[in-house]
PDB file of C-alpha atoms and ligand atoms in Angstrom:
ATOM      1  CA  MET A  26     -18.230 -10.389   6.700  1.00 43.00           C
ATOM      2  CA  ALA A  27     -21.618 -11.677   6.846  1.00 48.00           C
ATOM      3  CA  ASP A  28     -21.269 -13.858   3.543  1.00 54.00           C
ATOM      4  CA  ALA A  29     -17.843 -14.774   4.005  1.00 55.00           C
ATOM      5  CA  ALA A  30     -16.436 -18.173   5.596  1.00 60.00           C
ATOM      6  CA  PRO A  31     -15.704 -18.268   9.196  1.00 77.00           C
ATOM      7  CA  ILE A  32     -12.762 -17.496  10.474  1.00 90.00           C
ATOM      8  CA  PRO A  33     -10.615 -21.093  10.851  1.00 93.00           C
ATOM      9  CA  LEU A  34      -9.841 -21.388  14.852  1.00 93.00           C
ATOM     10  CA  GLY A  35      -5.711 -22.495  13.666  1.00 95.00           C
ATOM     11  CA  LEU A  36      -5.717 -18.946  12.686  1.00 96.00           C
ATOM     12  CA  ILE A  37      -6.782 -16.990  15.603  1.00 95.00           C
ATOM     13  CA  GLU A  38      -4.004 -19.133  17.574  1.00 95.00           C
ATOM     14  CA  SER A  39      -1.579 -18.097  14.840  1.00 96.00           C
ATOM     15  CA  LEU A  40      -2.216 -14.923  15.610  1.00 94.00           C
ATOM     16  CA  ARG A  41      -2.737 -15.437  19.804  1.00 92.00           C
ATOM     17  CA  SER A  42       0.825 -16.991  20.013  1.00 93.00           C
ATOM     18  CA  ALA A  43       2.417 -14.589  17.073  1.00 95.00           C
ATOM     19  CA  ARG A  44       4.862 -12.425  18.381  1.00 94.00           C
ATOM     20  CA  ARG A  45       5.456 -10.850  15.305  1.00 96.00           C
ATOM     21  CA  ILE A  46       3.267 -10.018  12.658  1.00 97.00           C
ATOM     22  CA  CYS A  47       3.584  -8.790   9.264  1.00 98.00           C
ATOM     23  CA  VAL A  48       1.125  -7.221   7.035  1.00 98.00           C
ATOM     24  CA  PHE A  49       1.305  -6.544   3.599  1.00 97.00           C
ATOM     25  CA  SER A  50      -1.049  -4.112   1.336  1.00 97.00           C
ATOM     26  CA  GLY A  51      -1.654  -3.389  -1.909  1.00 95.00           C
ATOM     27  CA  ALA A  52      -4.105  -0.994  -3.763  1.00 94.00           C
ATOM     28  CA  GLY A  53      -6.827  -3.353  -2.628  1.00 95.00           C
ATOM     29  CA  MET A  54      -6.366  -2.764   0.727  1.00 97.00           C
ATOM     30  CA  SER A  55      -7.441   1.553  -0.353  1.00 96.00           C
ATOM     31  CA  ALA A  56      -9.907   0.808  -2.304  1.00 94.00           C
ATOM     32  CA  GLU A  57     -12.736   1.036   0.646  1.00 96.00           C
ATOM     33  CA  SER A  58     -11.721   4.780   1.408  1.00 97.00           C
ATOM     34  CA  GLY A  59     -12.136   6.111  -2.166  1.00 92.00           C
ATOM     35  CA  VAL A  60      -8.622   5.867  -3.250  1.00 91.00           C
ATOM     36  CA  PRO A  61      -8.638   5.467  -7.244  1.00 85.00           C
ATOM     37  CA  THR A  62      -6.186   2.099  -8.366  1.00 84.00           C
ATOM     38  CA  PHE A  63      -4.200   2.874 -10.731  1.00 83.00           C
ATOM     39  CA  ARG A  64      -7.122   1.690 -13.906  1.00 81.00           C
ATOM     40  CA  ASP A  65      -9.297   4.576 -11.958  1.00 82.00           C
ATOM     41  CA  ALA A  66      -7.337   6.922 -12.228  1.00 81.00           C
ATOM     42  CA  LEU A  67      -7.113   7.270 -15.593  1.00 85.00           C
ATOM     43  CA  THR A  68     -10.002   9.570 -16.051  1.00 83.00           C
ATOM     44  CA  GLY A  69     -10.500  12.905 -18.117  1.00 83.00           C
ATOM     45  CA  LEU A  70      -7.018  14.049 -19.380  1.00 81.00           C
ATOM     46  CA  TRP A  71      -5.546  10.582 -18.849  1.00 83.00           C
ATOM     47  CA  GLU A  72      -8.047   8.422 -20.114  1.00 87.00           C
ATOM     48  CA  ARG A  73      -5.877   8.223 -23.367  1.00 86.00           C
ATOM     49  CA  PHE A  74      -2.931   6.935 -21.512  1.00 87.00           C
ATOM     50  CA  ASP A  75      -1.674   3.683 -19.612  1.00 85.00           C
ATOM     51  CA  ALA A  76      -0.123   3.707 -16.221  1.00 86.00           C
ATOM     52  CA  GLU A  77       2.967   2.395 -17.776  1.00 80.00           C
ATOM     53  CA  ARG A  78       3.332   5.224 -20.358  1.00 81.00           C
ATOM     54  CA  LEU A  79       2.534   7.396 -17.422  1.00 91.00           C
ATOM     55  CA  ALA A  80       4.217   6.094 -14.217  1.00 94.00           C
ATOM     56  CA  THR A  81       7.850   5.550 -15.557  1.00 95.00           C
ATOM     57  CA  PRO A  82      11.042   8.617 -15.430  1.00 96.00           C
ATOM     58  CA  GLU A  83      10.602   8.359 -19.338  1.00 95.00           C
ATOM     59  CA  ALA A  84       7.541   9.708 -19.310  1.00 95.00           C
ATOM     60  CA  PHE A  85       7.983  12.572 -16.866  1.00 97.00           C
ATOM     61  CA  HIS A  86      11.164  13.503 -18.947  1.00 96.00           C
ATOM     62  CA  ARG A  87       8.897  13.649 -21.971  1.00 95.00           C
ATOM     63  CA  ASP A  88       5.862  14.965 -20.557  1.00 95.00           C
ATOM     64  CA  PRO A  89       6.669  16.473 -17.234  1.00 96.00           C
ATOM     65  CA  SER A  90       3.006  18.814 -16.661  1.00 96.00           C
ATOM     66  CA  LEU A  91       1.005  15.797 -17.792  1.00 94.00           C
ATOM     67  CA  VAL A  92       2.515  13.111 -15.099  1.00 95.00           C
ATOM     68  CA  TRP A  93       2.772  15.780 -12.522  1.00 96.00           C
ATOM     69  CA  GLY A  94      -1.108  16.709 -12.798  1.00 94.00           C
ATOM     70  CA  TRP A  95      -1.478  13.532 -12.940  1.00 94.00           C
ATOM     71  CA  TYR A  96       0.021  12.637  -9.304  1.00 94.00           C
ATOM     72  CA  GLU A  97      -1.473  16.164  -7.858  1.00 94.00           C
ATOM     73  CA  TRP A  98      -4.641  14.836  -8.375  1.00 93.00           C
ATOM     74  CA  ARG A  99      -3.773  11.875  -7.488  1.00 93.00           C
ATOM     75  CA  ARG A 100      -2.268  13.062  -4.001  1.00 94.00           C
ATOM     76  CA  MET A 101      -5.857  15.526  -4.437  1.00 94.00           C
ATOM     77  CA  LYS A 102      -7.695  11.822  -4.204  1.00 92.00           C
ATOM     78  CA  MET A 103      -5.603  10.486  -0.985  1.00 93.00           C
ATOM     79  CA  ARG A 104      -5.838  13.763   1.435  1.00 94.00           C
ATOM     80  CA  LEU A 105      -9.159  13.443   0.805  1.00 94.00           C
ATOM     81  CA  ALA A 106      -9.468   9.591   1.254  1.00 96.00           C
ATOM     82  CA  GLN A 107      -9.940   8.665   4.983  1.00 98.00           C
ATOM     83  CA  PRO A 108      -8.562   5.168   6.700  1.00 98.00           C
ATOM     84  CA  HIS A 109     -11.498   2.528   7.007  1.00 98.00           C
ATOM     85  CA  ALA A 110     -12.630  -0.504   9.621  1.00 98.00           C
ATOM     86  CA  GLY A 111      -9.831  -2.286   7.972  1.00 98.00           C
ATOM     87  CA  HIS A 112      -6.852   0.340   8.904  1.00 98.00           C
ATOM     88  CA  ARG A 113      -8.097   0.814  12.370  1.00 98.00           C
ATOM     89  CA  ALA A 114      -7.933  -2.371  13.151  1.00 97.00           C
ATOM     90  CA  LEU A 115      -4.461  -3.087  11.931  1.00 97.00           C
ATOM     91  CA  ALA A 116      -3.713  -0.235  14.152  1.00 96.00           C
ATOM     92  CA  GLY A 117      -5.417  -1.579  16.943  1.00 94.00           C
ATOM     93  CA  LEU A 118      -3.313  -4.357  16.133  1.00 93.00           C
ATOM     94  CA  GLU A 119       0.022  -2.384  17.136  1.00 93.00           C
ATOM     95  CA  ARG A 120      -1.536  -0.651  20.325  1.00 89.00           C
ATOM     96  CA  ARG A 121      -1.827  -4.097  22.025  1.00 80.00           C
ATOM     97  CA  ALA A 122      -0.363  -6.860  20.987  1.00 69.00           C
ATOM     98  CA  ALA A 123       2.894  -8.158  18.328  1.00 69.00           C
ATOM     99  CA  GLN A 124       5.820  -6.590  16.865  1.00 93.00           C
ATOM    100  CA  LEU A 125       3.713  -5.534  13.971  1.00 97.00           C
ATOM    101  CA  THR A 126       5.228  -4.061  10.749  1.00 97.00           C
ATOM    102  CA  VAL A 127       3.190  -3.320   7.734  1.00 98.00           C
ATOM    103  CA  ILE A 128       4.372  -3.784   4.037  1.00 97.00           C
ATOM    104  CA  THR A 129       2.674  -1.921   1.632  1.00 97.00           C
ATOM    105  CA  GLN A 130       2.648  -0.931  -2.064  1.00 95.00           C
ATOM    106  CA  ASN A 131       0.662   1.965  -1.639  1.00 96.00           C
ATOM    107  CA  VAL A 132       1.727   5.552  -1.933  1.00 96.00           C
ATOM    108  CA  ASP A 133      -0.775   6.844  -0.004  1.00 97.00           C
ATOM    109  CA  ASP A 134      -0.539   7.448   3.584  1.00 97.00           C
ATOM    110  CA  LEU A 135      -3.462   5.531   4.996  1.00 98.00           C
ATOM    111  CA  HIS A 136      -2.160   3.231   7.575  1.00 98.00           C
ATOM    112  CA  GLU A 137       0.358   5.994   9.125  1.00 98.00           C
ATOM    113  CA  ARG A 138      -2.885   8.121   9.521  1.00 97.00           C
ATOM    114  CA  ALA A 139      -4.968   5.386  11.326  1.00 98.00           C
ATOM    115  CA  GLY A 140      -2.038   5.222  13.650  1.00 97.00           C
ATOM    116  CA  ASN A 141       0.633   2.494  12.481  1.00 97.00           C
ATOM    117  CA  THR A 142       3.956   3.575  13.179  1.00 97.00           C
ATOM    118  CA  ASN A 143       6.091   0.567  11.871  1.00 97.00           C
ATOM    119  CA  VAL A 144       5.549   1.250   8.120  1.00 98.00           C
ATOM    120  CA  LEU A 145       8.091  -0.122   4.792  1.00 98.00           C
ATOM    121  CA  HIS A 146       6.835   1.724   1.652  1.00 97.00           C
ATOM    122  CA  LEU A 147       8.084   0.058  -1.360  1.00 96.00           C
ATOM    123  CA  HIS A 148       6.933   2.061  -3.501  1.00 95.00           C
ATOM    124  CA  GLY A 149       7.637   5.414  -2.522  1.00 96.00           C
ATOM    125  CA  SER A 150       4.736   8.105  -1.516  1.00 96.00           C
ATOM    126  CA  LEU A 151       3.122  10.652  -2.912  1.00 95.00           C
ATOM    127  CA  GLU A 152       4.474  13.178  -0.214  1.00 94.00           C
ATOM    128  CA  ALA A 153       8.161  12.389  -0.692  1.00 94.00           C
ATOM    129  CA  THR A 154       8.866  14.413  -3.506  1.00 97.00           C
ATOM    130  CA  ARG A 155      12.303  15.208  -4.679  1.00 97.00           C
ATOM    131  CA  CYS A 156      14.577  17.163  -7.519  1.00 98.00           C
ATOM    132  CA  VAL A 157      15.506  14.813 -10.517  1.00 97.00           C
ATOM    133  CA  ARG A 158      18.881  16.082 -10.381  1.00 97.00           C
ATOM    134  CA  CYS A 159      20.360  16.494  -6.576  1.00 98.00           C
ATOM    135  CA  ALA A 160      17.863  14.369  -5.141  1.00 96.00           C
ATOM    136  CA  ALA A 161      17.054  17.154  -2.576  1.00 97.00           C
ATOM    137  CA  PRO A 162      13.666  16.345  -0.618  1.00 97.00           C
ATOM    138  CA  PHE A 163      11.430  18.991  -1.652  1.00 97.00           C
ATOM    139  CA  ALA A 164       8.472  20.126   0.587  1.00 94.00           C
ATOM    140  CA  LEU A 165       4.670  20.331  -0.373  1.00 92.00           C
ATOM    141  CA  PRO A 166       2.073  22.776   0.688  1.00 89.00           C
ATOM    142  CA  ALA A 167       0.617  21.270   3.983  1.00 84.00           C
ATOM    143  CA  ASP A 168      -3.057  22.158   2.143  1.00 86.00           C
ATOM    144  CA  ILE A 169      -5.008  19.494   0.130  1.00 84.00           C
ATOM    145  CA  PRO A 170      -4.689  20.176  -3.598  1.00 84.00           C
ATOM    146  CA  GLN A 171      -7.660  21.950  -5.630  1.00 89.00           C
ATOM    147  CA  GLU A 172      -7.235  19.878  -8.734  1.00 87.00           C
ATOM    148  CA  PRO A 173     -10.403  19.768 -11.010  1.00 87.00           C
ATOM    149  CA  GLU A 174     -12.169  16.006 -12.202  1.00 82.00           C
ATOM    150  CA  GLY A 175     -10.370  15.205 -15.161  1.00 80.00           C
ATOM    151  CA  GLY A 176      -7.062  16.664 -14.258  1.00 86.00           C
ATOM    152  CA  ARG A 177      -5.112  19.296 -15.537  1.00 93.00           C
ATOM    153  CA  ARG A 178      -1.388  19.898 -16.829  1.00 95.00           C
ATOM    154  CA  ILE A 179       0.356  21.130 -13.721  1.00 95.00           C
ATOM    155  CA  GLU A 180       4.343  23.029 -14.668  1.00 97.00           C
ATOM    156  CA  PRO A 181       6.118  20.383 -11.447  1.00 97.00           C
ATOM    157  CA  PRO A 182       7.850  23.372  -9.154  1.00 97.00           C
ATOM    158  CA  ARG A 183      12.043  23.596  -9.267  1.00 97.00           C
ATOM    159  CA  CYS A 184      14.905  22.519  -6.852  1.00 97.00           C
ATOM    160  CA  ALA A 185      15.389  25.358  -4.077  1.00 96.00           C
ATOM    161  CA  SER A 186      19.307  24.093  -4.683  1.00 96.00           C
ATOM    162  CA  CYS A 187      19.977  23.639  -8.350  1.00 98.00           C
ATOM    163  CA  GLY A 188      17.016  24.373 -10.346  1.00 97.00           C
ATOM    164  CA  GLY A 189      15.639  21.014 -10.717  1.00 97.00           C
ATOM    165  CA  ARG A 190      12.291  19.448 -11.720  1.00 98.00           C
ATOM    166  CA  VAL A 191      10.908  18.099  -8.101  1.00 98.00           C
ATOM    167  CA  ARG A 192       9.834  14.476  -9.059  1.00 98.00           C
ATOM    168  CA  PRO A 193       7.055  12.668  -7.355  1.00 97.00           C
ATOM    169  CA  GLY A 194       8.322   9.880  -4.051  1.00 96.00           C
ATOM    170  CA  VAL A 195       6.742   7.022  -6.237  1.00 96.00           C
ATOM    171  CA  VAL A 196       9.231   4.079  -7.352  1.00 95.00           C
ATOM    172  CA  TRP A 197       8.575   4.105 -11.098  1.00 95.00           C
ATOM    173  CA  PHE A 198       7.585   1.164 -13.651  1.00 92.00           C
ATOM    174  CA  GLY A 199      11.701   0.586 -14.581  1.00 91.00           C
ATOM    175  CA  GLU A 200      12.878   2.031 -11.432  1.00 94.00           C
ATOM    176  CA  SER A 201      14.357  -0.742  -8.347  1.00 93.00           C
ATOM    177  CA  LEU A 202      12.686  -0.864  -5.362  1.00 93.00           C
ATOM    178  CA  PRO A 203      15.278   1.396  -2.570  1.00 92.00           C
ATOM    179  CA  MET A 204      17.135  -0.972  -0.923  1.00 93.00           C
ATOM    180  CA  PRO A 205      16.585   1.159   2.409  1.00 94.00           C
ATOM    181  CA  ILE A 206      13.494  -0.621   2.336  1.00 95.00           C
ATOM    182  CA  LEU A 207      13.411  -3.335   0.897  1.00 95.00           C
ATOM    183  CA  GLN A 208      16.041  -4.761   3.525  1.00 96.00           C
ATOM    184  CA  PRO A 209      14.157  -4.395   6.787  1.00 97.00           C
ATOM    185  CA  ALA A 210      10.891  -5.378   4.107  1.00 97.00           C
ATOM    186  CA  HIS A 211      12.898  -8.827   3.750  1.00 97.00           C
ATOM    187  CA  ASP A 212      13.857  -9.432   7.220  1.00 98.00           C
ATOM    188  CA  ALA A 213      10.722  -8.370   8.732  1.00 98.00           C
ATOM    189  CA  ALA A 214       9.272 -10.941   6.203  1.00 98.00           C
ATOM    190  CA  ALA A 215      11.728 -13.418   7.695  1.00 98.00           C
ATOM    191  CA  ALA A 216      11.676 -12.906  11.004  1.00 98.00           C
ATOM    192  CA  CYS A 217       7.164 -12.997  11.503  1.00 98.00           C
ATOM    193  CA  ASP A 218       4.684 -15.868  12.875  1.00 97.00           C
ATOM    194  CA  VAL A 219       1.883 -14.443  10.672  1.00 97.00           C
ATOM    195  CA  TRP A 220       2.123 -13.220   7.245  1.00 98.00           C
ATOM    196  CA  ILE A 221      -0.806 -11.166   5.837  1.00 98.00           C
ATOM    197  CA  THR A 222      -1.463 -10.432   2.663  1.00 97.00           C
ATOM    198  CA  VAL A 223      -4.155  -7.621   1.591  1.00 97.00           C
ATOM    199  CA  GLY A 224      -5.604  -6.481  -1.418  1.00 95.00           C
ATOM    200  CA  THR A 225      -2.945  -6.541  -3.741  1.00 93.00           C
ATOM    201  CA  SER A 226      -2.570  -9.826  -6.856  1.00 88.00           C
ATOM    202  CA  GLY A 227       0.788 -10.286  -5.237  1.00 83.00           C
ATOM    203  CA  LEU A 228       2.131 -11.063  -9.234  1.00 83.00           C
ATOM    204  CA  VAL A 229       4.779  -8.532  -9.361  1.00 81.00           C
ATOM    205  CA  TYR A 230       8.800  -8.676  -7.687  1.00 80.00           C
ATOM    206  CA  PRO A 231       8.655  -8.312  -4.669  1.00 79.00           C
ATOM    207  CA  ALA A 232       4.949  -9.100  -4.341  1.00 77.00           C
ATOM    208  CA  ALA A 233       5.792 -12.349  -5.667  1.00 82.00           C
ATOM    209  CA  GLU A 234       9.256 -12.955  -3.717  1.00 93.00           C
ATOM    210  CA  LEU A 235       8.550 -11.746   0.303  1.00 96.00           C
ATOM    211  CA  PRO A 236       5.237 -14.012   0.727  1.00 96.00           C
ATOM    212  CA  LEU A 237       7.307 -16.773  -0.257  1.00 95.00           C
ATOM    213  CA  VAL A 238      10.129 -15.358   2.287  1.00 97.00           C
ATOM    214  CA  ALA A 239       7.995 -15.555   5.069  1.00 98.00           C
ATOM    215  CA  ALA A 240       6.460 -19.098   3.964  1.00 97.00           C
ATOM    216  CA  ARG A 241      10.048 -20.415   3.794  1.00 97.00           C
ATOM    217  CA  ALA A 242      11.022 -19.725   7.707  1.00 97.00           C
ATOM    218  CA  GLY A 243       7.635 -21.137   8.897  1.00 98.00           C
ATOM    219  CA  ALA A 244       5.265 -18.212   8.788  1.00 98.00           C
ATOM    220  CA  THR A 245       1.436 -18.675   8.788  1.00 98.00           C
ATOM    221  CA  LEU A 246       0.058 -17.532   5.315  1.00 98.00           C
ATOM    222  CA  VAL A 247      -3.008 -15.121   5.297  1.00 98.00           C
ATOM    223  CA  GLN A 248      -4.521 -14.163   2.059  1.00 97.00           C
ATOM    224  CA  ILE A 249      -7.165 -11.635   2.351  1.00 97.00           C
ATOM    225  CA  ASN A 250      -8.885 -10.435  -1.166  1.00 96.00           C
ATOM    226  CA  PRO A 251     -13.035 -10.761  -1.937  1.00 96.00           C
ATOM    227  CA  LEU A 252     -11.124 -12.428  -5.327  1.00 95.00           C
ATOM    228  CA  PRO A 253      -9.256 -15.150  -6.322  1.00 94.00           C
ATOM    229  CA  THR A 254      -5.466 -15.166  -6.922  1.00 92.00           C
ATOM    230  CA  PRO A 255      -2.715 -17.191  -8.604  1.00 89.00           C
ATOM    231  CA  LEU A 256      -0.700 -17.436  -4.862  1.00 90.00           C
ATOM    232  CA  ASP A 257      -3.282 -18.541  -3.085  1.00 93.00           C
ATOM    233  CA  ALA A 258      -2.299 -22.176  -3.108  1.00 93.00           C
ATOM    234  CA  HIS A 259       1.046 -21.386  -1.428  1.00 93.00           C
ATOM    235  CA  TYR A 260      -1.451 -19.534   1.647  1.00 96.00           C
ATOM    236  CA  ASP A 261      -1.820 -21.865   4.760  1.00 97.00           C
ATOM    237  CA  HIS A 262      -5.988 -19.410   4.952  1.00 97.00           C
ATOM    238  CA  VAL A 263      -7.702 -17.870   2.202  1.00 96.00           C
ATOM    239  CA  LEU A 264     -10.407 -15.537   3.544  1.00 96.00           C
ATOM    240  CA  SER A 265     -12.685 -14.171   0.961  1.00 95.00           C
ATOM    241  CA  GLY A 266     -13.230 -10.848   1.584  1.00 96.00           C
ATOM    242  CA  THR A 267     -12.981  -6.870   1.412  1.00 96.00           C
ATOM    243  CA  ALA A 268     -10.064  -5.289   3.727  1.00 98.00           C
ATOM    244  CA  ALA A 269     -12.542  -3.122   5.805  1.00 98.00           C
ATOM    245  CA  GLN A 270     -15.051  -6.504   6.197  1.00 97.00           C
ATOM    246  CA  CYS A 271     -12.617  -8.846   7.020  1.00 97.00           C
ATOM    247  CA  LEU A 272      -9.261  -7.477   9.631  1.00 97.00           C
ATOM    248  CA  PRO A 273     -11.626  -6.123  11.614  1.00 97.00           C
ATOM    249  CA  GLU A 274     -13.454  -9.401  12.003  1.00 96.00           C
ATOM    250  CA  LEU A 275     -10.497 -11.182  12.395  1.00 95.00           C
ATOM    251  CA  PHE A 276      -8.801  -9.316  15.223  1.00 92.00           C
ATOM    252  CA  ALA A 277     -12.365  -8.925  17.046  1.00 91.00           C
ATOM    253  CA  GLN A 278     -12.179 -12.965  17.236  1.00 89.00           C
ATOM    254  CA  GLU A 279      -8.797 -12.979  18.341  1.00 86.00           C
ATOM    255  CA  ARG A 280      -9.691 -10.521  20.706  1.00 83.00           C
ATOM    256  CA  ASP A 281     -12.582 -12.390  21.764  1.00 83.00           C
ATOM    257  CA  ARG A 282     -10.981 -15.596  22.158  1.00 77.00           C
ATOM    258  CA  ALA A 283      -7.763 -14.198  24.534  1.00 73.00           C
ATOM    259  CA  SER A 284     -10.637 -12.916  26.757  1.00 71.00           C
ATOM    260  CA  LEU A 285     -12.079 -17.017  26.923  1.00 63.00           C
ATOM    261  CA  GLN A 286      -8.749 -17.347  28.219  1.00 58.00           C
ATOM    262  CA  PRO A 287      -7.296 -15.246  30.225  1.00 48.00           C
ATOM    263  CA  GLY A 288      -4.187 -17.960  31.331  1.00 43.00           C
ATOM    264  CA  ARG A 289      -2.709 -17.424  28.125  1.00 41.00           C
ATOM    265  CA  SER A 290      -1.295 -14.394  26.951  1.00 41.00           C
TER     266      SER A 290
HETATM  267  N1  NAD B 310      -3.461   3.829  -3.402  1.00 86.16           N
HETATM  268  C1  NAD B 310      -2.737   3.652  -4.074  1.00 86.16           C
HETATM  269  O1  NAD B 310      -1.509   3.964  -3.184  1.00 86.16           O
HETATM  270  C2  NAD B 310      -2.261   2.784  -5.012  1.00 86.16           C
HETATM  271  C3  NAD B 310      -3.529   3.024  -5.965  1.00 86.16           C
HETATM  272  C4  NAD B 310      -3.078   3.181  -7.360  1.00 86.16           C
HETATM  273  C5  NAD B 310      -1.823   1.959  -7.185  1.00 86.16           C
HETATM  274  N2  NAD B 310      -1.052   1.375  -6.240  1.00 86.16           N
HETATM  275  C6  NAD B 310       0.246   0.445  -6.642  1.00 86.16           C
HETATM  276  O2  NAD B 310       0.086   0.427  -8.155  1.00 86.16           O
HETATM  277  C7  NAD B 310       0.670  -0.941  -8.427  1.00 86.16           C
HETATM  278  C8  NAD B 310      -0.447  -1.716  -9.245  1.00 86.16           C
HETATM  279  O3  NAD B 310      -1.575  -1.600  -8.521  1.00 86.16           O
HETATM  280  P1  NAD B 310      -3.596  -2.456  -8.607  1.00 86.16           P
HETATM  281  O4  NAD B 310      -4.091  -0.860  -9.061  1.00 86.16           O
HETATM  282  O5  NAD B 310      -3.354  -3.238  -9.885  1.00 86.16           O
HETATM  283  O6  NAD B 310      -3.508  -3.675  -7.094  1.00 86.16           O
HETATM  284  P2  NAD B 310      -2.532  -4.681  -7.302  1.00 86.16           P
HETATM  285  O7  NAD B 310      -2.237  -5.613  -8.368  1.00 86.16           O
HETATM  286  O8  NAD B 310      -2.468  -4.449  -6.014  1.00 86.16           O
HETATM  287  O9  NAD B 310      -4.682  -5.843  -7.061  1.00 86.16           O
HETATM  288  C9  NAD B 310      -5.740  -4.967  -6.365  1.00 86.16           C
HETATM  289  C10 NAD B 310      -6.046  -6.137  -5.655  1.00 86.16           C
HETATM  290  O10 NAD B 310      -6.644  -6.210  -4.137  1.00 86.16           O
HETATM  291  C11 NAD B 310      -8.141  -6.890  -4.346  1.00 86.16           C
HETATM  292  N3  NAD B 310      -9.060  -5.680  -3.929  1.00 86.16           N
HETATM  293  C12 NAD B 310      -9.689  -4.809  -4.702  1.00 86.16           C
HETATM  294  N4  NAD B 310     -10.718  -4.557  -3.842  1.00 86.16           N
HETATM  295  C13 NAD B 310     -10.155  -4.577  -2.554  1.00 86.16           C
HETATM  296  C14 NAD B 310     -11.015  -4.470  -0.959  1.00 86.16           C
HETATM  297  N5  NAD B 310     -11.887  -4.033  -1.021  1.00 86.16           N
HETATM  298  N6  NAD B 310     -10.132  -5.468  -0.149  1.00 86.16           N
HETATM  299  C15 NAD B 310      -9.298  -6.416  -0.629  1.00 86.16           C
HETATM  300  N7  NAD B 310      -8.771  -6.591  -1.697  1.00 86.16           N
HETATM  301  C16 NAD B 310      -9.226  -5.975  -2.824  1.00 86.16           C
HETATM  302  C17 NAD B 310      -7.972  -7.129  -5.982  1.00 86.16           C
HETATM  303  O11 NAD B 310      -8.884  -8.339  -5.886  1.00 86.16           O
HETATM  304  C18 NAD B 310      -6.589  -7.574  -6.540  1.00 86.16           C
HETATM  305  O12 NAD B 310      -6.058  -8.380  -6.112  1.00 86.16           O
HETATM  306  C19 NAD B 310       0.823  -1.325  -7.221  1.00 86.16           C
HETATM  307  O13 NAD B 310       1.782  -1.416  -6.472  1.00 86.16           O
HETATM  308  C20 NAD B 310      -0.362  -0.770  -6.144  1.00 86.16           C
HETATM  309  O14 NAD B 310      -0.181  -0.807  -4.619  1.00 86.16           O
HETATM  310  C21 NAD B 310      -0.990   1.893  -5.212  1.00 86.16           C
HETATM  311 ZN1   ZN B 311      18.482  20.204  -7.260  1.00 86.16          ZN
END
């Protein structure tokens, strides 16, 4: 983190004494693993669309092979990507410290592949596909899809029970977030001592709401982003840098401080 400001001592102390920590991640968390953001994912076949016109139930209904092909291409990108040092730092935190809840808007599985076990996917998961008609889960083949750069149309598979089309397991624009995920995310926010937002502009509900729940409950709020966000004023600490830079540095400094003060837990 050569160019970033030093990490404030007060933040290190808050982390050291925290019993419950929440990490709230968005697309920026996966950027350094090479997972394309929505805008980057609109290449080739899809470049004349915008994400709001592909990631909707109406788009899937109108042109299922266009939408399914886009998601298969994104799933390939995700499967080829590897967790980075920031993901590994969060897995290390879970192994050695406080109760950690990762609340992510990402539909990839990079937090899990790094080793985190308590991950709430607010916007679903690329792998959790299901039938549009009867909602039966559909098991995708285990091997990595081989999709050409630029993309292609692919007819979605059919449900074995009812013959309905299989759809991506993500929350599309216009759909509500699943309560079995949103409720525990809300509870974790209300109960945490430290809240760390990383790689999200945090403007859309519930992105905008959850950090405020944590703030009202008295948590220390930390923002990690290379760019300013409109919500920075709500945060106690703003670390200007990337996920792969700031997260390892933050927890390394916390560990160093712990080893200097062996009397404290
Ligand atoms: N990997 C995925 O699962 C994936 C990919 C594309 C989109 N999405 C989802 O689609 C929605 C909209 O996404 P979006 O792409 O507009 O992003 P977003 O609105 O969540 O904003 C991304 C933020 O990340 C910051 N950022 C960029 N690089 C970063 C880095 N290396 N480290 C830390 N922060 C960084 C940007 O400054 C920006 O504020 C969100 O729900 C998002 O999570 C998910
Ligand atoms: Zn079905």
